[in-house]
Coordinates of C-alpha atoms and ligand atoms in Angstrom, one line a residue:
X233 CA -80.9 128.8 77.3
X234 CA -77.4 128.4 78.8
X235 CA -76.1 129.3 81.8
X236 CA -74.3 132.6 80.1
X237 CA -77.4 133.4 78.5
X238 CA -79.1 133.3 81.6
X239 CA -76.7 135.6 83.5
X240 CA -76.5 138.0 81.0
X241 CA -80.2 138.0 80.1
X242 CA -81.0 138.8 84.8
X243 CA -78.0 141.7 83.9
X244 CA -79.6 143.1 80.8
X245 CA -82.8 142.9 82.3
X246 CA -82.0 145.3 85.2
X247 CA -80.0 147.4 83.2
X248 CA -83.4 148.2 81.1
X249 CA -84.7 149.8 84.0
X250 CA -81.9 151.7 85.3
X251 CA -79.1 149.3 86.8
X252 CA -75.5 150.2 87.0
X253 CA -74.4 146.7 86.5
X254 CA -71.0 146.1 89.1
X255 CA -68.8 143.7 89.0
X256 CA -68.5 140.8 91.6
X257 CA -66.9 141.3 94.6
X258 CA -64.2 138.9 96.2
X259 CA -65.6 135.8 97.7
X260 CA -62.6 136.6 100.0
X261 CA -62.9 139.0 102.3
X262 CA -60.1 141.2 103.1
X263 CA -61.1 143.7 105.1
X264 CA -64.0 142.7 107.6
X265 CA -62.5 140.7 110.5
X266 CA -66.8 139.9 111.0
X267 CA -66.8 138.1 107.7
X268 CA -64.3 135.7 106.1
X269 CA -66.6 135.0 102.7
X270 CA -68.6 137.2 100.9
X271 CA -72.0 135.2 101.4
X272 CA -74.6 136.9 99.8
X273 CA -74.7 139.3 96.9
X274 CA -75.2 142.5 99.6
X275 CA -72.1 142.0 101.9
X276 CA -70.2 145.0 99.3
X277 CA -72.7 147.3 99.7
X278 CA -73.4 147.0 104.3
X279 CA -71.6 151.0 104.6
X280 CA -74.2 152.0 102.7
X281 CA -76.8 150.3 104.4
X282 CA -75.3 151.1 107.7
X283 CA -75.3 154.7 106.3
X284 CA -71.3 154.6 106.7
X285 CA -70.9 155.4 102.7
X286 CA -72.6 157.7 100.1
X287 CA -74.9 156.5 97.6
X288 CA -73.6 156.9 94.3
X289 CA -75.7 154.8 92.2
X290 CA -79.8 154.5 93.8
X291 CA -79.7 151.3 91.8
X292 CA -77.3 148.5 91.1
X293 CA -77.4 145.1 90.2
X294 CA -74.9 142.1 89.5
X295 CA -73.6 138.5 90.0
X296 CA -71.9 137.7 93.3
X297 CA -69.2 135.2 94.1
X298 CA -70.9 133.5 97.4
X299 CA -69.5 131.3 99.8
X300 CA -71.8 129.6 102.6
X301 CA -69.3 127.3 104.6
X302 CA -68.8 129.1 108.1
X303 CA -71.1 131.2 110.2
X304 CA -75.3 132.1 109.9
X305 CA -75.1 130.3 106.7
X306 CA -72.8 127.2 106.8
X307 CA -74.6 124.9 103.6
X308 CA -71.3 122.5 104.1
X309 CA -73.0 119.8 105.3
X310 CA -75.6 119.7 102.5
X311 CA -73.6 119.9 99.0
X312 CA -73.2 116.9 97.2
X313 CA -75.9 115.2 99.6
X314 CA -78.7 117.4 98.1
X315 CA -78.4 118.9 94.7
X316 CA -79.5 122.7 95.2
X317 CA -77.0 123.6 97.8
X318 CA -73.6 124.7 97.0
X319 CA -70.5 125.6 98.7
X320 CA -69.5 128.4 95.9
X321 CA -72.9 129.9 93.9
X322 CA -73.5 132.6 92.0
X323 CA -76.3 134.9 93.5
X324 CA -77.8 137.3 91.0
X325 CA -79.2 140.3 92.7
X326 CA -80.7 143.9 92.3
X327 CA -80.9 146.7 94.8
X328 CA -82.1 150.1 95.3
X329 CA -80.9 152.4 97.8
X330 CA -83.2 154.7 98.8
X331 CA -85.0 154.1 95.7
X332 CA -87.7 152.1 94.4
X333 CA -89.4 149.7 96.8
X334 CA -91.6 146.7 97.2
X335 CA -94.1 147.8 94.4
X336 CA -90.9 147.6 91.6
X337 CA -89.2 144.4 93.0
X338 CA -91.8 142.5 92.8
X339 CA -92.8 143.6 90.0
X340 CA -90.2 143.3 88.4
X341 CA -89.1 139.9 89.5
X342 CA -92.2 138.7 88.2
X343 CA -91.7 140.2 85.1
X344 CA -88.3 139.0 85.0
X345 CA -89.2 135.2 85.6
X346 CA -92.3 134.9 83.9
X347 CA -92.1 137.5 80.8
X348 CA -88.9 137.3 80.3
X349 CA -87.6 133.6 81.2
X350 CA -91.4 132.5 80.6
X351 CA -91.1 130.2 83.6
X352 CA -95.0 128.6 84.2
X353 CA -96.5 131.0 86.6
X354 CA -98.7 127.7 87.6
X355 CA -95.7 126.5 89.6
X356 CA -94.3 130.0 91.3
X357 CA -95.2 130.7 94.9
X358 CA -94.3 133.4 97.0
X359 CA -93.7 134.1 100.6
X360 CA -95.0 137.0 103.0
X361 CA -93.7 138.0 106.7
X362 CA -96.3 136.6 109.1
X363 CA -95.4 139.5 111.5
X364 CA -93.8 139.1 115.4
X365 CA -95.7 140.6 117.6
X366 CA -92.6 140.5 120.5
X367 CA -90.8 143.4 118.1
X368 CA -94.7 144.6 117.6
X369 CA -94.6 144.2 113.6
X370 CA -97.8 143.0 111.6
X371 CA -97.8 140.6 108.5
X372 CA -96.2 142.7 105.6
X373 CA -100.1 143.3 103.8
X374 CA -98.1 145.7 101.6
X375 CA -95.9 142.9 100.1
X376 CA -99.1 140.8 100.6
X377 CA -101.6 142.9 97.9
X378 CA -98.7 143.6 95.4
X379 CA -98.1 139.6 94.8
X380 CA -102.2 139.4 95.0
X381 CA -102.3 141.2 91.6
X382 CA -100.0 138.3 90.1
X383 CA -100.8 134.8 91.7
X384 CA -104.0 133.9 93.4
X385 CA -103.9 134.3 96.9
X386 CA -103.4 129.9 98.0
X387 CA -99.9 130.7 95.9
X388 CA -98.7 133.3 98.8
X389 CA -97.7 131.7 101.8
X390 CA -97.4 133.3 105.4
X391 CA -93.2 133.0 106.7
X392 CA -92.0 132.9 110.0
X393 CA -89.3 135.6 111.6
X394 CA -86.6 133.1 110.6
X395 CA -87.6 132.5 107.0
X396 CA -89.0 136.2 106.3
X397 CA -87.0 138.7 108.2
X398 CA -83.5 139.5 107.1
X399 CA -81.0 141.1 110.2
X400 CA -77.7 142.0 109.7
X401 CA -76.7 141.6 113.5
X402 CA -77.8 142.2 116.5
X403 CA -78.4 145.5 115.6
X404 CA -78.7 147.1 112.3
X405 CA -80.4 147.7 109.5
X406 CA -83.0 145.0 109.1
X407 CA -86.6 144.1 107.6
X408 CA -89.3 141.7 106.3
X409 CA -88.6 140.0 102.8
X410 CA -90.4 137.7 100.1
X411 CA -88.9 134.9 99.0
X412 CA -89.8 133.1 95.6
X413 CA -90.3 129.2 95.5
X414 CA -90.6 126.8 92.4
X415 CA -92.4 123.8 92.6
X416 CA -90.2 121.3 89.8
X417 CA -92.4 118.1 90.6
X418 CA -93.6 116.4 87.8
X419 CA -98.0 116.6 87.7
X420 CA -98.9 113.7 89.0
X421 CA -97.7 114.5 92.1
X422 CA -99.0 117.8 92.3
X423 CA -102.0 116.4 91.5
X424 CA -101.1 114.6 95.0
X425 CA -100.1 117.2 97.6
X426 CA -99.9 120.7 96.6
X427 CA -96.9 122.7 96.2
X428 CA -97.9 124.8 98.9
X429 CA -97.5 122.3 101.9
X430 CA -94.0 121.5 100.5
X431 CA -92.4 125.6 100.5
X432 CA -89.3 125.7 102.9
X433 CA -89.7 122.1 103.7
X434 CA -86.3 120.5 102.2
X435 CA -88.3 119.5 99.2
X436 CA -85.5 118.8 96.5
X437 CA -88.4 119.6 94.0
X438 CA -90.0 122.3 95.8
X439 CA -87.2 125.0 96.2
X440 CA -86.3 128.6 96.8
X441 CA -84.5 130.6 94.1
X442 CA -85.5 134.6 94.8
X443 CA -85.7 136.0 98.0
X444 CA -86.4 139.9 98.2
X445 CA -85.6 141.3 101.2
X446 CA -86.8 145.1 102.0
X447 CA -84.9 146.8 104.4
X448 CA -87.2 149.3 106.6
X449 CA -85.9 148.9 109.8
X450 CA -83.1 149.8 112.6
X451 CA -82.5 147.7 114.7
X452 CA -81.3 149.8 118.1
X453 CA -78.7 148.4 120.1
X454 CA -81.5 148.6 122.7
X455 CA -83.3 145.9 120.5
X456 CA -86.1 148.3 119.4
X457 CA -87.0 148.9 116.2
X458 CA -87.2 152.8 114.4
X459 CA -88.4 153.5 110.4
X460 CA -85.3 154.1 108.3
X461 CA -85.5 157.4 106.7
X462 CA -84.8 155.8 103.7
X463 CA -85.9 152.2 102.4
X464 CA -83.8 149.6 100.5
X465 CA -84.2 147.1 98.0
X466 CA -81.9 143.5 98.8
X467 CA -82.7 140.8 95.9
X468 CA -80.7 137.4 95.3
X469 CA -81.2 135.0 93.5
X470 CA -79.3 131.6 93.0
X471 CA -78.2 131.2 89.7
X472 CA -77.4 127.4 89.4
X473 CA -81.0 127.1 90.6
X474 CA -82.4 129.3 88.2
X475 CA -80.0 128.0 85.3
X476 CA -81.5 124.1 86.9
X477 CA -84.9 125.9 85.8
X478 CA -84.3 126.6 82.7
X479 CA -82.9 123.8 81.6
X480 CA -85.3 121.8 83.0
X481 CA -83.3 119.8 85.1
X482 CA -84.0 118.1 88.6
X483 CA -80.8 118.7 89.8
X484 CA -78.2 121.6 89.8
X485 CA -75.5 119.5 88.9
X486 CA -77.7 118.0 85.5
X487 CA -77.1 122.0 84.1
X488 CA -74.3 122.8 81.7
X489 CA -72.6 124.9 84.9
X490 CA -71.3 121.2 85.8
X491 CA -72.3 118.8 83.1
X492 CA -68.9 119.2 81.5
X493 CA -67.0 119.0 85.0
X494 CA -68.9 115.7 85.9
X495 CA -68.0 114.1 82.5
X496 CA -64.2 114.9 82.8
X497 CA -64.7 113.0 86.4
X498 CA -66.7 110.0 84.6
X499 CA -63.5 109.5 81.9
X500 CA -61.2 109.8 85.1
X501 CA -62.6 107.5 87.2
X502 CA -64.7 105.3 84.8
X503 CA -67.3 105.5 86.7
X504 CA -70.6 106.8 85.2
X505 CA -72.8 109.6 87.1
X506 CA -76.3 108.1 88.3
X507 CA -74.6 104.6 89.1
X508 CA -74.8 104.4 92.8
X509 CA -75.9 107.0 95.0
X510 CA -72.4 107.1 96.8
X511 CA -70.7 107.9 93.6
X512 CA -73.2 110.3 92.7
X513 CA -72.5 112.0 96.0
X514 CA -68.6 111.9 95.5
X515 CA -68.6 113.4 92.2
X516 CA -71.0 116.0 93.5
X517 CA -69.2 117.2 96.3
X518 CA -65.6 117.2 94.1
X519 CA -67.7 119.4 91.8
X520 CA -68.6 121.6 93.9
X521 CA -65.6 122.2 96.0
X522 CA -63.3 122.2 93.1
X523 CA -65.3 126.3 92.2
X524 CA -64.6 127.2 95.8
X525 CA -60.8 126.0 95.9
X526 CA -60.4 127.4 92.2
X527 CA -61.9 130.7 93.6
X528 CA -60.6 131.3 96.4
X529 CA -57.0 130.8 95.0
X530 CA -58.2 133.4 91.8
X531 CA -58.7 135.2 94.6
X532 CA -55.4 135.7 96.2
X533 CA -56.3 133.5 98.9
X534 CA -54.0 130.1 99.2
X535 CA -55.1 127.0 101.5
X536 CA -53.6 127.7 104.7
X537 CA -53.1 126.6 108.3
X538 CA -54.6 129.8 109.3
X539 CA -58.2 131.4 109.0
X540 CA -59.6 131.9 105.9
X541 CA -56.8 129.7 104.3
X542 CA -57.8 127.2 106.7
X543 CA -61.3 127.1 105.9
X544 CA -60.5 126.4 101.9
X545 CA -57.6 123.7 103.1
X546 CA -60.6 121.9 104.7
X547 CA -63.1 122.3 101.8
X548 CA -60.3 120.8 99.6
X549 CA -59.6 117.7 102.2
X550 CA -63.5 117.2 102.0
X551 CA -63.4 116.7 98.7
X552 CA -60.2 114.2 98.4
X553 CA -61.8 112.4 101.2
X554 CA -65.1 111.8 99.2
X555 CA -63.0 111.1 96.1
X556 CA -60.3 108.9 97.9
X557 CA -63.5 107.0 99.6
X558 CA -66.0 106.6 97.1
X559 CA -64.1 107.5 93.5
X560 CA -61.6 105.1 95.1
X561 CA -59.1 108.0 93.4
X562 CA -55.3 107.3 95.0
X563 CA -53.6 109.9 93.5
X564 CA -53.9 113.8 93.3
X565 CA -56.9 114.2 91.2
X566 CA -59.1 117.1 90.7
X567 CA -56.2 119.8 89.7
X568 CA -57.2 117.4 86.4
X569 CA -60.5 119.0 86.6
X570 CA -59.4 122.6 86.3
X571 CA -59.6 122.6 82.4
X572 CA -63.4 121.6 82.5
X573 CA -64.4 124.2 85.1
X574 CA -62.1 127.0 83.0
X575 CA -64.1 125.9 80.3
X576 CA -67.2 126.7 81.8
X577 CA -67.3 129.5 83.8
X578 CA -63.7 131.3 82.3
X579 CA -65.2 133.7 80.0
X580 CA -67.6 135.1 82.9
X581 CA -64.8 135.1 85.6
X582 CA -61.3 135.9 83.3
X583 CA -59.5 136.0 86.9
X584 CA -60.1 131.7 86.8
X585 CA -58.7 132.1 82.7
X586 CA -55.6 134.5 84.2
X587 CA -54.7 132.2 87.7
X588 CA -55.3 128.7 85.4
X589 CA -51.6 127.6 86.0
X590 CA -51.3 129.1 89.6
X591 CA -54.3 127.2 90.7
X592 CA -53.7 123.5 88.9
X593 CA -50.1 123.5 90.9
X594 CA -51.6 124.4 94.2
X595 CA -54.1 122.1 94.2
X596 CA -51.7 119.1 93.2
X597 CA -49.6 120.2 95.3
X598 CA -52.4 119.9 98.2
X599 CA -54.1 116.6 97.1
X600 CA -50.4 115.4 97.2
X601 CA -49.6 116.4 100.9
X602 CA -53.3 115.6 102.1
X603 CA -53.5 111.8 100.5
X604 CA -49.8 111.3 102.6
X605 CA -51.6 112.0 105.6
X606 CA -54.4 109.7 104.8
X607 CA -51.9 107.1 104.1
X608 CA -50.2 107.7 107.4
X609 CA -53.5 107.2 108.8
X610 CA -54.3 104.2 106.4
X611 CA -51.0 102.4 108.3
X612 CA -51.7 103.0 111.5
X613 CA -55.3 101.7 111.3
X614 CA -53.5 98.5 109.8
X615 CA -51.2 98.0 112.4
X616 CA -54.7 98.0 114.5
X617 CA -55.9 95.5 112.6
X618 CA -53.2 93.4 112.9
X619 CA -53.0 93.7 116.7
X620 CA -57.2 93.1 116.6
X621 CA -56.9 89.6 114.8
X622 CA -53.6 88.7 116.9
X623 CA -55.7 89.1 120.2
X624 CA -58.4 87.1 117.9
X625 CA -60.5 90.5 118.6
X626 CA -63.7 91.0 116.2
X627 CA -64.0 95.1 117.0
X628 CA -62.5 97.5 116.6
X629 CA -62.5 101.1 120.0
X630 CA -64.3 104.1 119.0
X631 CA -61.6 105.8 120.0
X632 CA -59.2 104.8 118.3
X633 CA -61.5 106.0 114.8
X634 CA -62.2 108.9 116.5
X635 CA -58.3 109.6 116.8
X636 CA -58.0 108.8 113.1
X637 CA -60.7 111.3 112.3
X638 CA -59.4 114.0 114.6
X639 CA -55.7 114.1 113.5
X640 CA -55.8 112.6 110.7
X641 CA -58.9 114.0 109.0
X642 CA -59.9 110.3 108.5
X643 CA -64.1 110.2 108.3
X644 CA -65.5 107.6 110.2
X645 CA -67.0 106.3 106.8
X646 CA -63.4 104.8 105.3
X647 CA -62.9 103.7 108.5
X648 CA -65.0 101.2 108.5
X649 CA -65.3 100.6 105.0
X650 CA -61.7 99.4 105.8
X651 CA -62.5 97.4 108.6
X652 CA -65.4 95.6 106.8
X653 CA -62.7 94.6 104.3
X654 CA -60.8 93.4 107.0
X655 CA -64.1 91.4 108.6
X656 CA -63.7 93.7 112.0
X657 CA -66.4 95.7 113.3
X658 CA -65.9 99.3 115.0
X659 CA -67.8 100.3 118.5
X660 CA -69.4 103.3 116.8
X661 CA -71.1 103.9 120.4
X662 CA -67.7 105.0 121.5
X663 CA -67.0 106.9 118.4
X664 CA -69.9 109.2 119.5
X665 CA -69.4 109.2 122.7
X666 CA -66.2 111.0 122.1
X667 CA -67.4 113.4 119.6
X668 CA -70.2 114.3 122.0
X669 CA -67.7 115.2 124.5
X670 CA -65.9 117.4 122.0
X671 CA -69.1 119.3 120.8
X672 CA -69.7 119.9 124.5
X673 CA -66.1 121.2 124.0
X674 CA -66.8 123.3 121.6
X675 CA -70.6 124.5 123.0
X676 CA -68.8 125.4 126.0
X677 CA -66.3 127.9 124.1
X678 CA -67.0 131.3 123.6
X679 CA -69.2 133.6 121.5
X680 CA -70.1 131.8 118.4
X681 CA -70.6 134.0 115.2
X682 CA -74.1 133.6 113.9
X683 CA -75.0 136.6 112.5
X684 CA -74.2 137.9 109.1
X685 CA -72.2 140.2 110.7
X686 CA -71.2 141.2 114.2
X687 CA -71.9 145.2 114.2
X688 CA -69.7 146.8 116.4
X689 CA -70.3 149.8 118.5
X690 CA -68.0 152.5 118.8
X691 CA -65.7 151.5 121.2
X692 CA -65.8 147.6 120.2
X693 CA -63.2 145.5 118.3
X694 CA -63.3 141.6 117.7
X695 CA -60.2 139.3 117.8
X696 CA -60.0 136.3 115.9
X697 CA -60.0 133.4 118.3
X698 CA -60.1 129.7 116.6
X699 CA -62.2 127.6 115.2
X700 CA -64.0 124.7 116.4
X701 CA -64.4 121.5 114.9
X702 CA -67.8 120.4 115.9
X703 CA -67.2 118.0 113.1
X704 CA -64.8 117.2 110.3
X705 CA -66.8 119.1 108.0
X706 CA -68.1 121.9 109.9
X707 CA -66.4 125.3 110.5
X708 CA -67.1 127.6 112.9
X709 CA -64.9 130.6 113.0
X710 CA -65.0 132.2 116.9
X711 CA -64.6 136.0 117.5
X712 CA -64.7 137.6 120.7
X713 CA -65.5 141.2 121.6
X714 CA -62.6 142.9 123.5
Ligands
ATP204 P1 -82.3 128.0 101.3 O1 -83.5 128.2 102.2 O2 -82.5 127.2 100.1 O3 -81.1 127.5 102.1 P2 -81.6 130.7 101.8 O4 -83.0 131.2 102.3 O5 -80.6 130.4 102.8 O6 -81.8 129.5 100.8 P3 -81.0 133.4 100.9 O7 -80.1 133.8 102.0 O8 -82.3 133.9 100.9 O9 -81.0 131.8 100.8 O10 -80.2 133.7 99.5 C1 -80.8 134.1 98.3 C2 -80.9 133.0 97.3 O11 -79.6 132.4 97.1 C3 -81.8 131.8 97.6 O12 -83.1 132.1 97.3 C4 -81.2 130.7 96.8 O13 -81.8 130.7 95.5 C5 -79.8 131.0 96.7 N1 -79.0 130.2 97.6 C6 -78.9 130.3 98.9 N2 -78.0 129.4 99.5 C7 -77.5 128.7 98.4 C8 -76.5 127.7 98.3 N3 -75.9 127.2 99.3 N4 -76.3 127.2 97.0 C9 -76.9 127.7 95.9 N5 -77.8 128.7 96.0 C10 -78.1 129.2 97.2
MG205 MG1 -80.0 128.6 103.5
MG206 MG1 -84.6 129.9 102.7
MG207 MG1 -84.1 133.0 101.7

């Protein structure tokens, strides 16, 4: 099945039982100054769950735009490095509001993946909400009996408050959900540990792709929870995991989503995929980020020096900085790229087909200006060297890398791959010891945003504040209440 076939066929499904099927969202957020990026398939529809906005349609279902890089969910760090996280996914979801309830999504879920799809209900586990007794909730038994009548009962797994309840803030509407984990291993390791010791574990085999959350509760600003008087349905699901299913792939990026995105980048560079696990990473992480850049800019929303602009001007310097290190690409380089991705996902997302020319200048036109930085920085760190060897030094300060890193957004890793060409050494100790100090910075600043969303009372307002580097790579945006 490919990936269109797949998205259409979660769409068509839902339809069948009543869906008005909507059309994505932004990824960009406009008018939320809580949220920058639209990071789950939900975030259009909080006034109605905060009771703000009518229902007009009881139920709905689509495919989102998501983008995880900055607050609760920041998945920055992982993409490229594992191959089920991205930046920019696509999170199929249904939803009832006020509707149906925990008997029908599940149900249907499990129809959906194991009717429909036919995926091996051998290898499907699901998880329950334990219960917290300090907000005086027991284990959800309802959720419990329902996925009793589908997989034997060593194939539902107890979760934790963190993995199983779903809040929207600090206050809100909120409740228990039941996620839907795969195990991909191949049987002889099954045979060896089974799949249930290895749900929410980082398992690169053993992974989530449906979480249903069912949204019962108010969360009072007193912390207390009261019964909504109605009950909502939040499902998502990640597409490139599910498409990964399908096809039968061990890895996101092995699906036909990127397939054609990582060839273009193995004629560019002449380097093949699955030579070195560097590389691998590299062209992993420019395939990724190259669907957040291209979106965000479909989007209306340009790499900037200033908020969410800011945060896409850093995803795109990740990615030249992986392809400038490990592609050992010199010259603007994934605007060449844009062609493959329109290819791919164009006929599902015409606004990437409409913005084609917009978005190949802008990113040239960034590469360009970010690889003359890392040039600058390239001749200072030479001019270091020099001065190193004409002392007859062997090593290089920590702080001088950390400098590098902090103005010129030069990762410690091309650092030293330089100075190991140059036979010099770099005090890393001092390299940390610097970057502690400016995580204690940033700890030390104020209110960090962690929730989904921060739900303002009446009388509130947030400003935007900054961001702070903890590290090159993550973002957190700051708000503070006034
Ligand atoms: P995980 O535990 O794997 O990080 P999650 O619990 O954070 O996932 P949810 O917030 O429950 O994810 O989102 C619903 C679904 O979206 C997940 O079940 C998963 O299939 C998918 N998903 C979540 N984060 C990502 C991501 N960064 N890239 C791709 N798919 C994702
Ligand atoms: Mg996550
Ligand atoms: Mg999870
Ligand atoms: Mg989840």
């Amino acid at each position: 099945m490919k990936a269109a076939e797949v998205r259409q066929s979660f769409l068509d499904f839902f339809a069948s039982k009543q869906h008005r099927i909507v059309p994505s969202a932004p990824m960009v957020v406009k008018n939320d100054p809580t949220l920058m990026f639209t990071n789950a398939g939900m975030n259009q529809f909080k006034e109605i769950f905060l009771g703000n906005s009518p229902i007009v349609d009881k139920r709905v279902a689509n495919s989102q735009k998501c983008l995880r890089v900055s607050g609760k969910h920041n998945d920055l760090e992982e993409v490229g490095h594992d191959t089920y996280h991205h930046t920019m996914f696509e999170m199929l979801g249904n939803w009832s509001f006020g509707d149906y309830f925990k008997q029908e999504a599940i149900d249907w879920a499990w129809e959906y993946l194991t009717e429909v799809l036919k995926i091996d209900k051998s290898r499907l586990y699901a998880t329950v909400f334990e219960g917290y007794a300090g907000d005086g909730l027991e284990r959800d038994n309802e959720a419990y009996n329902i996925w009793l009548k589908h997989l034997p009962a060593d194939h539902i797994i107890d979760g934790n408050k963190k993995d199983n309840f779903w809040e929207m803030g600090e206050s809100g509407p909120c409740g228990p959900c039941s996620e839907i984990h795969i195990d991909l291993r191949d049987d002889d390791e099954i045979a060896l540990k089974p799949g249930r010791e290895l749900v929410n574990n980082d398992h690169p085999q053993v992974i989530e792709i449906w979480n249903n959350v069912f949204i019962q509760y108010n969360r009072k600003a007193s912390g207390e929870l009261e019964q909504l008087p109605s009950k909502h349905v939040d499902t998502g699901m990640g597409f490139e995991r599910l498409v990964r299913v399908l096809q039968g792939k061990k890895s996101n990026y092995d699906t036909d989503i990127f397939t054609p995105i990582i060839a273009e980048q193995e004629r560019l560079t002449n380097i093949k995929y699955g030579s070195s696990t560097q590389t691998d990473v590299a062209m992993r992480v420019v395939s990724d980020h190259i669907r957040t850049i291209a979106f965000a800019i479909a989007d209306g929303q340009l790499p900037s020096n200033n908020k969410a602009g800011y945060v896409i001007r850093r995803i795109l310097r990740r990615a030249v900085r992986y392809a400038y290190t490990f592609l050992g690409s010199r010259e603007s380089y994934m605007y060449r790229l844009i062609p493959a991705l329109v290819a791919c996902m164009g006929d599902a997302y015409p606004e990437l087909k409409a913005q084609q020319e917009l978005i190949t200048k802008v990113m040239k036109e960034e590469e360009e200006s970010f690889l003359r930085t890392l040039e600058t920085g390239i001749s200072l760190l030479n001019k270091i060297i020099t001065e190193t060897r004409a002392n007859g030094g062997s090593e290089v300060s920590g702080k001088v890398a950390f400098e590098l890193y902090d103005t010129f957004g030069f990762p410690l890793d091309l650092t030293e791959l330089i100075l190991k060409e140059n036979e010099l050494t770099l005090n890393r100790g001092e390299f940390e010891t610097e970057m502690e100090a400016q995580k204690q910075r940033a700890r030390n600043a104020t209110a960090i945003q962690t929730d989904d969303w921060v739900v303002l009372k009446e009388d509130e307002q947030v400003k935007f504040i900054g961001y702070d580097h903890l590290q090159a790579d993550i973002i957190i945006t700051r708000y503070r209440k006034i």
